[in-house]
PDB file of C-alpha atoms in Angstrom:
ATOM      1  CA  UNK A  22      18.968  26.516  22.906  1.00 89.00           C
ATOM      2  CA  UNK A  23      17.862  22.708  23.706  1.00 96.00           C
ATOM      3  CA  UNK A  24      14.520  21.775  21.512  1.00 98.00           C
ATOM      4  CA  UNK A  25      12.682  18.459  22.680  1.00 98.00           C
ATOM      5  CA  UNK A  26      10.576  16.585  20.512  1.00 98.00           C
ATOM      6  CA  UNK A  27       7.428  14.610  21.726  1.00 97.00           C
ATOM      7  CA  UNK A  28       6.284  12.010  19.139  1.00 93.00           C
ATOM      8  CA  UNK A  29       9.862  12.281  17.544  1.00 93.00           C
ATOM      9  CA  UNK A  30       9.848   8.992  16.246  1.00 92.00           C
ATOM     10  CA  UNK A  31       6.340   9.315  13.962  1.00 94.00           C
ATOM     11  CA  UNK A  32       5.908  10.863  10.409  1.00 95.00           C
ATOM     12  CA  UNK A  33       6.050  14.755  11.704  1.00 97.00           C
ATOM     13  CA  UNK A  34       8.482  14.211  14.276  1.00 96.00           C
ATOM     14  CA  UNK A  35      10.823  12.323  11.623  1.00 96.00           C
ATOM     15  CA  UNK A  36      10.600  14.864   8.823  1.00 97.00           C
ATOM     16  CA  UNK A  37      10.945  17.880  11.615  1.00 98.00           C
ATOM     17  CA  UNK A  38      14.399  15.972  13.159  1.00 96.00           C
ATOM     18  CA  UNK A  39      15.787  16.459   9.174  1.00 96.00           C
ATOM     19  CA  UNK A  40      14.718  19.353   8.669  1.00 97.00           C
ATOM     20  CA  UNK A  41      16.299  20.724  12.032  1.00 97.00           C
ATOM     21  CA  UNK A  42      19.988  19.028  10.660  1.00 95.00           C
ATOM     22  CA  UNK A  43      19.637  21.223   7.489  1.00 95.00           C
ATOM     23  CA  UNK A  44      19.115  23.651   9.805  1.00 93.00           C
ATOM     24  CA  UNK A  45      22.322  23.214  11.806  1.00 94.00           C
ATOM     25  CA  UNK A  46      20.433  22.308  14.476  1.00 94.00           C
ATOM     26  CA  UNK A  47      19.854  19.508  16.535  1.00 90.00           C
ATOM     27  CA  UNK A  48      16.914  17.779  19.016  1.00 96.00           C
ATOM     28  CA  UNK A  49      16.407  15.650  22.123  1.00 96.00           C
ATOM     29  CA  UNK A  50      14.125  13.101  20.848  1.00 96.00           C
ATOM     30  CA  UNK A  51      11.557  12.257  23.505  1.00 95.00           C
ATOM     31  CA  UNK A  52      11.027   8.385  23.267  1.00 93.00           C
ATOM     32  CA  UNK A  53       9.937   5.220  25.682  1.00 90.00           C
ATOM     33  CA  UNK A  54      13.118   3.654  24.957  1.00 90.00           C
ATOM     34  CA  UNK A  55      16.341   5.540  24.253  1.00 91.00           C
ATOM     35  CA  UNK A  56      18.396   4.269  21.723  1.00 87.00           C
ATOM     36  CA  UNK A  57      20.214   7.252  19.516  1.00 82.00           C
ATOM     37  CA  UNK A  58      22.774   9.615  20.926  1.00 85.00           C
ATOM     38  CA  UNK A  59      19.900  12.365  21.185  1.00 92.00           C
ATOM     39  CA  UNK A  60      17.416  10.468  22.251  1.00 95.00           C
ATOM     40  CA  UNK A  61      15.663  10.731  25.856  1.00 95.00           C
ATOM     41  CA  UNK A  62      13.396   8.145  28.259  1.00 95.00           C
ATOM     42  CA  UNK A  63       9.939  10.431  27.614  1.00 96.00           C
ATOM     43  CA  UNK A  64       6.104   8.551  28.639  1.00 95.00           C
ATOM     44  CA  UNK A  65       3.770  11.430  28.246  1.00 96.00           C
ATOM     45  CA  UNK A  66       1.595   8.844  30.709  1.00 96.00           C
ATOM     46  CA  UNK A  67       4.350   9.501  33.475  1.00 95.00           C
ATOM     47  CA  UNK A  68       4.631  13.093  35.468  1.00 96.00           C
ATOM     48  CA  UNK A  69       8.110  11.978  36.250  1.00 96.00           C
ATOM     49  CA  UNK A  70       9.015  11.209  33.295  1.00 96.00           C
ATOM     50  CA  UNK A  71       8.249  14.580  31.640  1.00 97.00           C
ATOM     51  CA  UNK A  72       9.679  16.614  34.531  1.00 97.00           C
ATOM     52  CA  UNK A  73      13.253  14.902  33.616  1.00 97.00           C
ATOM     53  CA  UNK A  74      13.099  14.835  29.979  1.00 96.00           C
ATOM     54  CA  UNK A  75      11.979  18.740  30.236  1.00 97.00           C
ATOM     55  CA  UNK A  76      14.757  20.087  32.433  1.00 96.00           C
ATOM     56  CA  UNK A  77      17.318  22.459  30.979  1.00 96.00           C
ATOM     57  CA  UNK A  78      14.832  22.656  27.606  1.00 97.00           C
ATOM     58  CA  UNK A  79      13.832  25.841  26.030  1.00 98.00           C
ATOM     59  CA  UNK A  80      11.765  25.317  23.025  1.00 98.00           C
ATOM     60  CA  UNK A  81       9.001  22.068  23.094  1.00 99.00           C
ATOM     61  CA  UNK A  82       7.703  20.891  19.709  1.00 99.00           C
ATOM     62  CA  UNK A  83       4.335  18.486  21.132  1.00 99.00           C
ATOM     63  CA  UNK A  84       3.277  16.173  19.416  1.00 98.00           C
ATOM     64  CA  UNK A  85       0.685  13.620  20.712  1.00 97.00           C
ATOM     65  CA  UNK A  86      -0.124   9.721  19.390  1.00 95.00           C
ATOM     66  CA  UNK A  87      -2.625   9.489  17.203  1.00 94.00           C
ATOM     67  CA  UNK A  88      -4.869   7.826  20.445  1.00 95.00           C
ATOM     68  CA  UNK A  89      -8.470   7.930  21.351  1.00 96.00           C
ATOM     69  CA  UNK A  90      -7.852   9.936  24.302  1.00 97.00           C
ATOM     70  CA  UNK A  91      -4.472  12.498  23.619  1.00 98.00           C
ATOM     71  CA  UNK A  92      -6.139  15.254  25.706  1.00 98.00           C
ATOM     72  CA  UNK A  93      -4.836  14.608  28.729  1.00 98.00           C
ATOM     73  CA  UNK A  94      -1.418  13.437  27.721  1.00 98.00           C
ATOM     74  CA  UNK A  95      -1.125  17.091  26.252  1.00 98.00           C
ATOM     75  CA  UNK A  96      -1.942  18.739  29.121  1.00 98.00           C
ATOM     76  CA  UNK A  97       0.175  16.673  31.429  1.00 98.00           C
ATOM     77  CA  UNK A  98       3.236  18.103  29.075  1.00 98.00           C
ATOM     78  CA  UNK A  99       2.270  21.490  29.400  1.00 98.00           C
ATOM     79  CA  UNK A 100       2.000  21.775  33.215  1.00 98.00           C
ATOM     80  CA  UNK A 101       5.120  20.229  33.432  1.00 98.00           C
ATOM     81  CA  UNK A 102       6.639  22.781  30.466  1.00 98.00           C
ATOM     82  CA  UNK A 103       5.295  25.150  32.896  1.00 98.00           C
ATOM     83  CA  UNK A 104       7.142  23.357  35.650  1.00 98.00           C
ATOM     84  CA  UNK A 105      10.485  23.313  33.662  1.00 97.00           C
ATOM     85  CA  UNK A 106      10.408  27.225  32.611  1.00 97.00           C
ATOM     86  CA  UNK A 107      10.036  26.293  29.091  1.00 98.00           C
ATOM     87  CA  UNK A 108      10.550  29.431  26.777  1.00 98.00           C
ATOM     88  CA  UNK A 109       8.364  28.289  24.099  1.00 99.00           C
ATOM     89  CA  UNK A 110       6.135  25.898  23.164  1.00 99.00           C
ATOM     90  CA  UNK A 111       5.251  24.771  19.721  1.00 99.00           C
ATOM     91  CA  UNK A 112       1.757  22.577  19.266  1.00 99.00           C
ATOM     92  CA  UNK A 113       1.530  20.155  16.319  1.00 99.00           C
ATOM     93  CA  UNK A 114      -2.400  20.223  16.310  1.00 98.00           C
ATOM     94  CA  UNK A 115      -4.923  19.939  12.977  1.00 96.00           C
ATOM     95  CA  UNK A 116      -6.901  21.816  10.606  1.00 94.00           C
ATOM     96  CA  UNK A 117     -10.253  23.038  11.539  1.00 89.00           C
ATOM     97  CA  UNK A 118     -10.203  21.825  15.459  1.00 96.00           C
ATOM     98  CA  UNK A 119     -12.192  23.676  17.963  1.00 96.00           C
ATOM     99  CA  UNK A 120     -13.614  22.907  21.467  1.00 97.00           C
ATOM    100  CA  UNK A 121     -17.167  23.129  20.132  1.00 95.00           C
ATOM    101  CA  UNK A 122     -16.051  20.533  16.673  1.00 94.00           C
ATOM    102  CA  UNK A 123     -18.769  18.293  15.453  1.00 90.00           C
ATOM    103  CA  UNK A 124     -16.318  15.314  16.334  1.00 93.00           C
ATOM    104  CA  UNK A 125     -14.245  14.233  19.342  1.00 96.00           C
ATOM    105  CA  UNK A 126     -10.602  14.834  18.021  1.00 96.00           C
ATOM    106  CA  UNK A 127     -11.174  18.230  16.709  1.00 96.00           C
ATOM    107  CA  UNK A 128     -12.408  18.784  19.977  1.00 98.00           C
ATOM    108  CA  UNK A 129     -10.065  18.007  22.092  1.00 98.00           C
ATOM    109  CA  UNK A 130      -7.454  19.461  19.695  1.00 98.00           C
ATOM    110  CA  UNK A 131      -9.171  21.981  20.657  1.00 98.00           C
ATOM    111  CA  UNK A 132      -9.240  21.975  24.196  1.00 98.00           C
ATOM    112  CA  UNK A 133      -5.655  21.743  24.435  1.00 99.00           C
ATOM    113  CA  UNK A 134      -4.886  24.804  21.892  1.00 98.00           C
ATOM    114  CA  UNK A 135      -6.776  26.853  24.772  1.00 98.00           C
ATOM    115  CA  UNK A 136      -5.407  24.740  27.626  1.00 98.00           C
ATOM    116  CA  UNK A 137      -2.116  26.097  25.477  1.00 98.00           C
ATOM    117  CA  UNK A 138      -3.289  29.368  24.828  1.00 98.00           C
ATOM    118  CA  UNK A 139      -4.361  29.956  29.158  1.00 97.00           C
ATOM    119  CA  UNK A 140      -0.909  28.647  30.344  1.00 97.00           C
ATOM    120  CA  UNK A 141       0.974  31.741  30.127  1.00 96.00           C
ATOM    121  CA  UNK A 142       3.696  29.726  27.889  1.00 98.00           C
ATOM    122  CA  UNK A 143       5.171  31.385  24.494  1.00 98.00           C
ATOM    123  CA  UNK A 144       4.102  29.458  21.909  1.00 99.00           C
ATOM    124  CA  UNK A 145       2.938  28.735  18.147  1.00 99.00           C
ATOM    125  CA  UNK A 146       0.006  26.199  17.433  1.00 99.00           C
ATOM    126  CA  UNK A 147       0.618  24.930  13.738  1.00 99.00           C
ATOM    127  CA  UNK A 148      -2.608  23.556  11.989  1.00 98.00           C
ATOM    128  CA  UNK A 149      -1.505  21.705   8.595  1.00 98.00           C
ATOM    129  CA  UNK A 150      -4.211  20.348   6.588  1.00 98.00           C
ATOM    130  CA  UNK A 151      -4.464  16.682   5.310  1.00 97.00           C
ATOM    131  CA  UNK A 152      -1.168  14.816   4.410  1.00 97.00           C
ATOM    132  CA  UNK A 153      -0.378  13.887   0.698  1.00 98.00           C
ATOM    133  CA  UNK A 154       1.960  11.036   2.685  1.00 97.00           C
ATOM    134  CA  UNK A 155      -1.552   9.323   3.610  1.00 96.00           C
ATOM    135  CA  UNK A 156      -2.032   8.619   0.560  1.00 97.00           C
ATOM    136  CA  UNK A 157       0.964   6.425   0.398  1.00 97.00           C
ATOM    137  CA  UNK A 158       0.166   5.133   3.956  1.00 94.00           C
ATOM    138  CA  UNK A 159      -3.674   4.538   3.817  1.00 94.00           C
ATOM    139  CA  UNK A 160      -4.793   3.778   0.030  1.00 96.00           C
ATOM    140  CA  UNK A 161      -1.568   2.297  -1.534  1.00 97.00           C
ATOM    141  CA  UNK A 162      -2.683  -0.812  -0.680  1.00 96.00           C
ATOM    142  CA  UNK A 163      -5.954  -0.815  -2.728  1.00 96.00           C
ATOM    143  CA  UNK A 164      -4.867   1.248  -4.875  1.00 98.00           C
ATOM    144  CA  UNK A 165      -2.544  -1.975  -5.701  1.00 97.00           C
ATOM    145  CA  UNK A 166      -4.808  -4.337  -5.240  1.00 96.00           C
ATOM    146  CA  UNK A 167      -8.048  -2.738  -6.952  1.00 96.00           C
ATOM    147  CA  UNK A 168      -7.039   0.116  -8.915  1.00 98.00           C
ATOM    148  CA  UNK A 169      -9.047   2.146  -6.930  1.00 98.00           C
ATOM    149  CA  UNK A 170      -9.717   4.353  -3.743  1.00 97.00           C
ATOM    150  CA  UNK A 171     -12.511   4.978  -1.624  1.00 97.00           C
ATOM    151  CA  UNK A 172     -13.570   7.940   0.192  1.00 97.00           C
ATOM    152  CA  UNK A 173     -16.715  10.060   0.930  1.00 98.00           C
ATOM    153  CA  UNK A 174     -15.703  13.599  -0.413  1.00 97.00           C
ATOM    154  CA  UNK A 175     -17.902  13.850  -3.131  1.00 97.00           C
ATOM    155  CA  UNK A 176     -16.572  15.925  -5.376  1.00 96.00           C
ATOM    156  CA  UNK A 177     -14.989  18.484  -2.543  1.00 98.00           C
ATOM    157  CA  UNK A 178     -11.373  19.792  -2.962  1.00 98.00           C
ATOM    158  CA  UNK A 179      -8.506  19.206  -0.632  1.00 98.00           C
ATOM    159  CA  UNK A 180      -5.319  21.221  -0.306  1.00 98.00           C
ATOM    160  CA  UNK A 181      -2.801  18.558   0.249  1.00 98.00           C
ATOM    161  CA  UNK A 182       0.922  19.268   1.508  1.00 98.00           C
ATOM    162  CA  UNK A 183       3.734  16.977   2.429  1.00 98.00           C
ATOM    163  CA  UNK A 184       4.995  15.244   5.992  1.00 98.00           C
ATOM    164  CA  UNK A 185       7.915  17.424   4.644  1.00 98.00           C
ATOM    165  CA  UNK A 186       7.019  20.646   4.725  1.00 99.00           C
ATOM    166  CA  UNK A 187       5.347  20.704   7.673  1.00 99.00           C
ATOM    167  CA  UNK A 188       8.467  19.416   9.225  1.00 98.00           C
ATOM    168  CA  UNK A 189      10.564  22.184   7.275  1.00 98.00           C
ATOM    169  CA  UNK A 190       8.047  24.706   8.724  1.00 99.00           C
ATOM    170  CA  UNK A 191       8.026  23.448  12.147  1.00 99.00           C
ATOM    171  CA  UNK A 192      11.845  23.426  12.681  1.00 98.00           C
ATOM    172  CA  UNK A 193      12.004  26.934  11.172  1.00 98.00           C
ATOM    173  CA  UNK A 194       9.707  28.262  14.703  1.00 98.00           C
ATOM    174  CA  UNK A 195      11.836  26.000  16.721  1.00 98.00           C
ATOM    175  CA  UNK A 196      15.113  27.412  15.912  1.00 98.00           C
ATOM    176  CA  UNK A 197      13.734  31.017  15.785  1.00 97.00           C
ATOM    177  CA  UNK A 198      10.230  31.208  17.694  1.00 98.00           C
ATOM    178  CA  UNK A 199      10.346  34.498  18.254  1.00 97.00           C
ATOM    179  CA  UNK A 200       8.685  36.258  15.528  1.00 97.00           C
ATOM    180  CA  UNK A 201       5.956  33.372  15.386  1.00 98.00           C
ATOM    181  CA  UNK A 202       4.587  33.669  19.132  1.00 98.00           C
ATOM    182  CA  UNK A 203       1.571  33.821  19.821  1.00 98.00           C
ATOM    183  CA  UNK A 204       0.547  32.629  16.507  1.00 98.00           C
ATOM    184  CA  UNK A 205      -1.796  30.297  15.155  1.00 98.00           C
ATOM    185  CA  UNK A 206      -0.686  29.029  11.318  1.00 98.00           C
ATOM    186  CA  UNK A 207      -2.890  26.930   9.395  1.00 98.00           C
ATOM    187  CA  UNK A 208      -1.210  25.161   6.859  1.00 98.00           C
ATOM    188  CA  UNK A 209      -1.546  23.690   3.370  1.00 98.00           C
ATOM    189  CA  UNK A 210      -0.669  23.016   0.289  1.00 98.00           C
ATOM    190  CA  UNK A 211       0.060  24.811  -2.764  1.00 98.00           C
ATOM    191  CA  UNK A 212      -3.253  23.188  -4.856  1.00 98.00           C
ATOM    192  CA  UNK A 213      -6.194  22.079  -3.805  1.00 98.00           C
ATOM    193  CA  UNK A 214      -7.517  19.007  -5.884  1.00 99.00           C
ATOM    194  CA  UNK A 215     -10.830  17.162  -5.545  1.00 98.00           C
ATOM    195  CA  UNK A 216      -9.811  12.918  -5.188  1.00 98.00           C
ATOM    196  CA  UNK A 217     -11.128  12.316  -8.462  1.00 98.00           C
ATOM    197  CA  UNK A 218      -8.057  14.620  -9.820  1.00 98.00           C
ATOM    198  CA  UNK A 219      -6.162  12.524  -6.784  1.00 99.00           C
ATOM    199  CA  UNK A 220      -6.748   9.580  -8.935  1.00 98.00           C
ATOM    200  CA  UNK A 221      -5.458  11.029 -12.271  1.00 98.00           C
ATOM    201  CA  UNK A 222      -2.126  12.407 -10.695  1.00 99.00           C
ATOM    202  CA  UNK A 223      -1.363   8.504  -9.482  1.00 98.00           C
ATOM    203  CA  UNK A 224      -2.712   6.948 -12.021  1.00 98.00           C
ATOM    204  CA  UNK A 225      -0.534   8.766 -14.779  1.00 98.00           C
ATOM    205  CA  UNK A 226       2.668   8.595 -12.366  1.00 98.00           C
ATOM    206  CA  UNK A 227       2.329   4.867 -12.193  1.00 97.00           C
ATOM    207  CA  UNK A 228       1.270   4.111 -15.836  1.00 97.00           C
ATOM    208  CA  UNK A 229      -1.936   2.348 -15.039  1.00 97.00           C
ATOM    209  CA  UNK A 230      -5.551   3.860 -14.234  1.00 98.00           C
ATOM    210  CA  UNK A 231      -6.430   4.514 -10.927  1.00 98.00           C
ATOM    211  CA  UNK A 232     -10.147   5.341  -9.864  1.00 98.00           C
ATOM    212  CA  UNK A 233     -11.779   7.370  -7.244  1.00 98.00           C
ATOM    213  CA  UNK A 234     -14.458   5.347  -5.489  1.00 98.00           C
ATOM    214  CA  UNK A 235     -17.081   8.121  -3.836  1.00 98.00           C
ATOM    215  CA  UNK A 236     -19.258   5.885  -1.160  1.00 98.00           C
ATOM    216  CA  UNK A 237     -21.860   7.038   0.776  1.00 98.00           C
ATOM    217  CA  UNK A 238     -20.420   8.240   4.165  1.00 97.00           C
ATOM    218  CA  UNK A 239     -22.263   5.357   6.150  1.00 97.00           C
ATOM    219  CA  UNK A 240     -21.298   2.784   3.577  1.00 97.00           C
ATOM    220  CA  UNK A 241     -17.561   3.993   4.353  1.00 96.00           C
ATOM    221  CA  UNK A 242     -18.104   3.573   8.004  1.00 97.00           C
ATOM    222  CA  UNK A 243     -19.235   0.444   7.478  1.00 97.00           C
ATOM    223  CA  UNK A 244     -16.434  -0.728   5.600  1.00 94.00           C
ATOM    224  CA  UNK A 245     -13.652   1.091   8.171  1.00 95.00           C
ATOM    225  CA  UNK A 246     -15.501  -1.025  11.267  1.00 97.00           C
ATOM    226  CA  UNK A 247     -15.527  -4.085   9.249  1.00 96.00           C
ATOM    227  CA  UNK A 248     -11.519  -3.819   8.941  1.00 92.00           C
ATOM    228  CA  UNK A 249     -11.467  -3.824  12.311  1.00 96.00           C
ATOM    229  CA  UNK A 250     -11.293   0.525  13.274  1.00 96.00           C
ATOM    230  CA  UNK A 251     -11.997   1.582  16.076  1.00 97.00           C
ATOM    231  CA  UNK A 252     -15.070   3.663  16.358  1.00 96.00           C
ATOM    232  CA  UNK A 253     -13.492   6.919  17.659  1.00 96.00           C
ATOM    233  CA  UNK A 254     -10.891   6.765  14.905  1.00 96.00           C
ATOM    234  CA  UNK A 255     -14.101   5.816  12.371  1.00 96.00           C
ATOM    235  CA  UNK A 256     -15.775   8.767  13.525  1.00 96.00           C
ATOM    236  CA  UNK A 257     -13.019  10.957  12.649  1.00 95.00           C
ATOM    237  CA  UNK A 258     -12.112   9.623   9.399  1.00 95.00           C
ATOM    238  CA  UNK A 259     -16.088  10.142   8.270  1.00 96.00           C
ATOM    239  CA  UNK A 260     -15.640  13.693   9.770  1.00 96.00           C
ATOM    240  CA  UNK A 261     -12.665  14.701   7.779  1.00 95.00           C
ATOM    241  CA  UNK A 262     -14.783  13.475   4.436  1.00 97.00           C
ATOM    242  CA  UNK A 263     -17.308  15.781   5.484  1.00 96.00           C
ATOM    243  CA  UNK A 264     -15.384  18.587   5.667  1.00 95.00           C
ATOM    244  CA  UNK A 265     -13.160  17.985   2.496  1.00 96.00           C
ATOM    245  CA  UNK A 266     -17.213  17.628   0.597  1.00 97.00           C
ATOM    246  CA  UNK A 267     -18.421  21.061   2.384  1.00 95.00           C
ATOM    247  CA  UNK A 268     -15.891  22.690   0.470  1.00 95.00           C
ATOM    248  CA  UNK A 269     -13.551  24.152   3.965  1.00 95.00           C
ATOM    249  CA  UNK A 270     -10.435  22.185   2.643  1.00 97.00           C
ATOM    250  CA  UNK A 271      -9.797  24.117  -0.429  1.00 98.00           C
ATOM    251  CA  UNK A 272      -8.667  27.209   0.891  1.00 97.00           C
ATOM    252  CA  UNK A 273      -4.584  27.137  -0.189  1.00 98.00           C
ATOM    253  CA  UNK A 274      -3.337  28.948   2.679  1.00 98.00           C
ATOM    254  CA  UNK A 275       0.217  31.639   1.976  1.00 98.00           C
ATOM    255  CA  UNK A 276       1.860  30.019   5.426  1.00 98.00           C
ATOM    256  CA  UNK A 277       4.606  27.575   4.001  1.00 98.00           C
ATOM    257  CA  UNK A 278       5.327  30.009   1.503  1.00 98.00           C
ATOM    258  CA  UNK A 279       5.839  32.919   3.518  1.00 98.00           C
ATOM    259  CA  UNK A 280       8.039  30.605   6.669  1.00 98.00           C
ATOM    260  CA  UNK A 281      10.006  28.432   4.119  1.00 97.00           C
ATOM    261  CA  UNK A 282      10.605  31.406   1.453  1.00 97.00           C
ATOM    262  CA  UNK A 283       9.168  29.052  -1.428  1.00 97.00           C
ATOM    263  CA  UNK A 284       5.917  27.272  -2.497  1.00 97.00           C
ATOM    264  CA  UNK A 285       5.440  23.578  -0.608  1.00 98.00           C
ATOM    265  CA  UNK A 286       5.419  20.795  -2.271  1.00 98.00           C
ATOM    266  CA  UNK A 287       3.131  20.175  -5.656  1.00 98.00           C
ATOM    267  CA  UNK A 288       0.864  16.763  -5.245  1.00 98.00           C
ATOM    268  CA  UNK A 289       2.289  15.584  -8.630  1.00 98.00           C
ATOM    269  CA  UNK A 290       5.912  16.059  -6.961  1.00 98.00           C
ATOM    270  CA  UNK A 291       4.930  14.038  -4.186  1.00 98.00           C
ATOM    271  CA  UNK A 292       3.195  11.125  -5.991  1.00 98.00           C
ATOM    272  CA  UNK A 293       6.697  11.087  -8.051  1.00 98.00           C
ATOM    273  CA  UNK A 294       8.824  10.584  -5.004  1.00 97.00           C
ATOM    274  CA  UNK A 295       6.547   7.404  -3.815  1.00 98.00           C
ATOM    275  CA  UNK A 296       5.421   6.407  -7.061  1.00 98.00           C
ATOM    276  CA  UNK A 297       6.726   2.643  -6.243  1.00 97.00           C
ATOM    277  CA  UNK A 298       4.502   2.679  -3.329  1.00 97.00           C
ATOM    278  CA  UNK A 299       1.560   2.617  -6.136  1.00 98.00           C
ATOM    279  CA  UNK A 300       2.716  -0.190  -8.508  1.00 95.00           C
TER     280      UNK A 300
END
């Protein structure tokens, strides 16, 4: 068995590489500049690249850079998966994608889940649902700075889970993808909480109030460009607000329960762990 990991070096990739060690397993690490023992010369831009990295591997975890255009970048991995006689192939993708998504990275998430699904390659395409870890990464900073954090949800619940354990859930296929092929797992956390409740879990963890800030979803946009987003990452962001305020991010789906054996990790567990991240 020889897993590679595209993306190795981001949040998923990370928590997936430590989960596979508790697993008694190990991973190449597909990167642009080896460093590590495990680590391999990967550019998901270069045909050549992939075809080296790939030979002798049996089980693929892809991930793809949070970039305006990852579509093709997937695809380019999968013919050359093809290429390699890769046994499976496991696709980090996102919660609610389809080709025919109101917004461009849902869509082509999408595409490549059926690019994925046509190829003829074994594989499992794992969905997860919003990070709690974004929290830390996106809104510690005004959180700090203002008390406060701003989003366009209105009122809408969101099942958060952990970097964690969707790495925990991912290595679990890798090491064993049999039983999961074919599959398509949508995961989330154990609770679904609306931000205002969001703001109460932090706010009690770190001793001092912290308030939800609903805006107006062109107000946020507004405020996103004038920090300098992109538009296509703007767009997406605004998207995902929509959806957690139409109500389809509060389903708690029984996935990480029923691959890990136990529930995933509770919000107020999380905020715990990075509580220092909010003072």
């Amino acid at each position: 068995m020889t897993i590679l990991i595209t993306g190795a070096t981001g949040t998923i990739g990370t928590q997936t590489l430590k989960a596979l060690e508790r697993e008694g397993a190990t991973a190449l690490c597909g990167v642009r500049t080896p460093r590590g023992e495990h680590d391999v010369k990967l550019d998901l831009e270069d045909t050549a690249s992939l075809d080296a990295a790939l030979k002798g591997v049996t089980q693929l975890l892809l991930i793809t850079p949070f970039v305006e255009h990852f579509e093709p970048l997937a695809e380019r991995a999968l013919d050359a998966a093809k290429r390699a006689g890769v046994s499976h192939v496991v696709r980090l993708s996102a919660a609610g994608v389809s080709p025919d998504a109101s917004f461009d990275l849902a869509r082509q998430h999408g595409r490549v889940e059926e690019a994925l699904k046509a190829s003829g390659l074994a594989h499992t395409i794992v969905r997860p649902l919003f990070f709690q870890d974004n929290f830390v990464k996106f809104q510690a900073d005004t959180i700090k700075k203002d008390g406060a954090f701003y989003g366009a949800s209105k009122g809408g619940k969101s099942a958060y889970l952990s970097s964690r354990d969707i790495g925990r859930v991912l290595a679990k296929i890798l090491v064993d993808p049999a039983p999961h092929a074919g599959k398509t797992y949508s995961l989330t956390g154990p609770e679904a909480l609306s931000d205002e409740q969001v703001a109460e879990v932090i706010g009690e963890a770190r001793g001092r109030t912290v308030r939800y800030v609903d805006l107006p979803p062109e107000q946020l946009a507004a405020g996103m460009r004038s920090s300098g987003a992109p538009d296509w990452m703007v767009e997406g962001i605004v998207a995902l607000e929509a959806i957690k305020a139409n109500g389809w991010a509060a389903e708690v789906s029984p996935v990480v329960k029923d691959v890990l054996g136990e529930e995933g990790q509770r919000f107020d567990a999380f905020i715990a762990e990075h509580v220092d991240a909010f003072r």
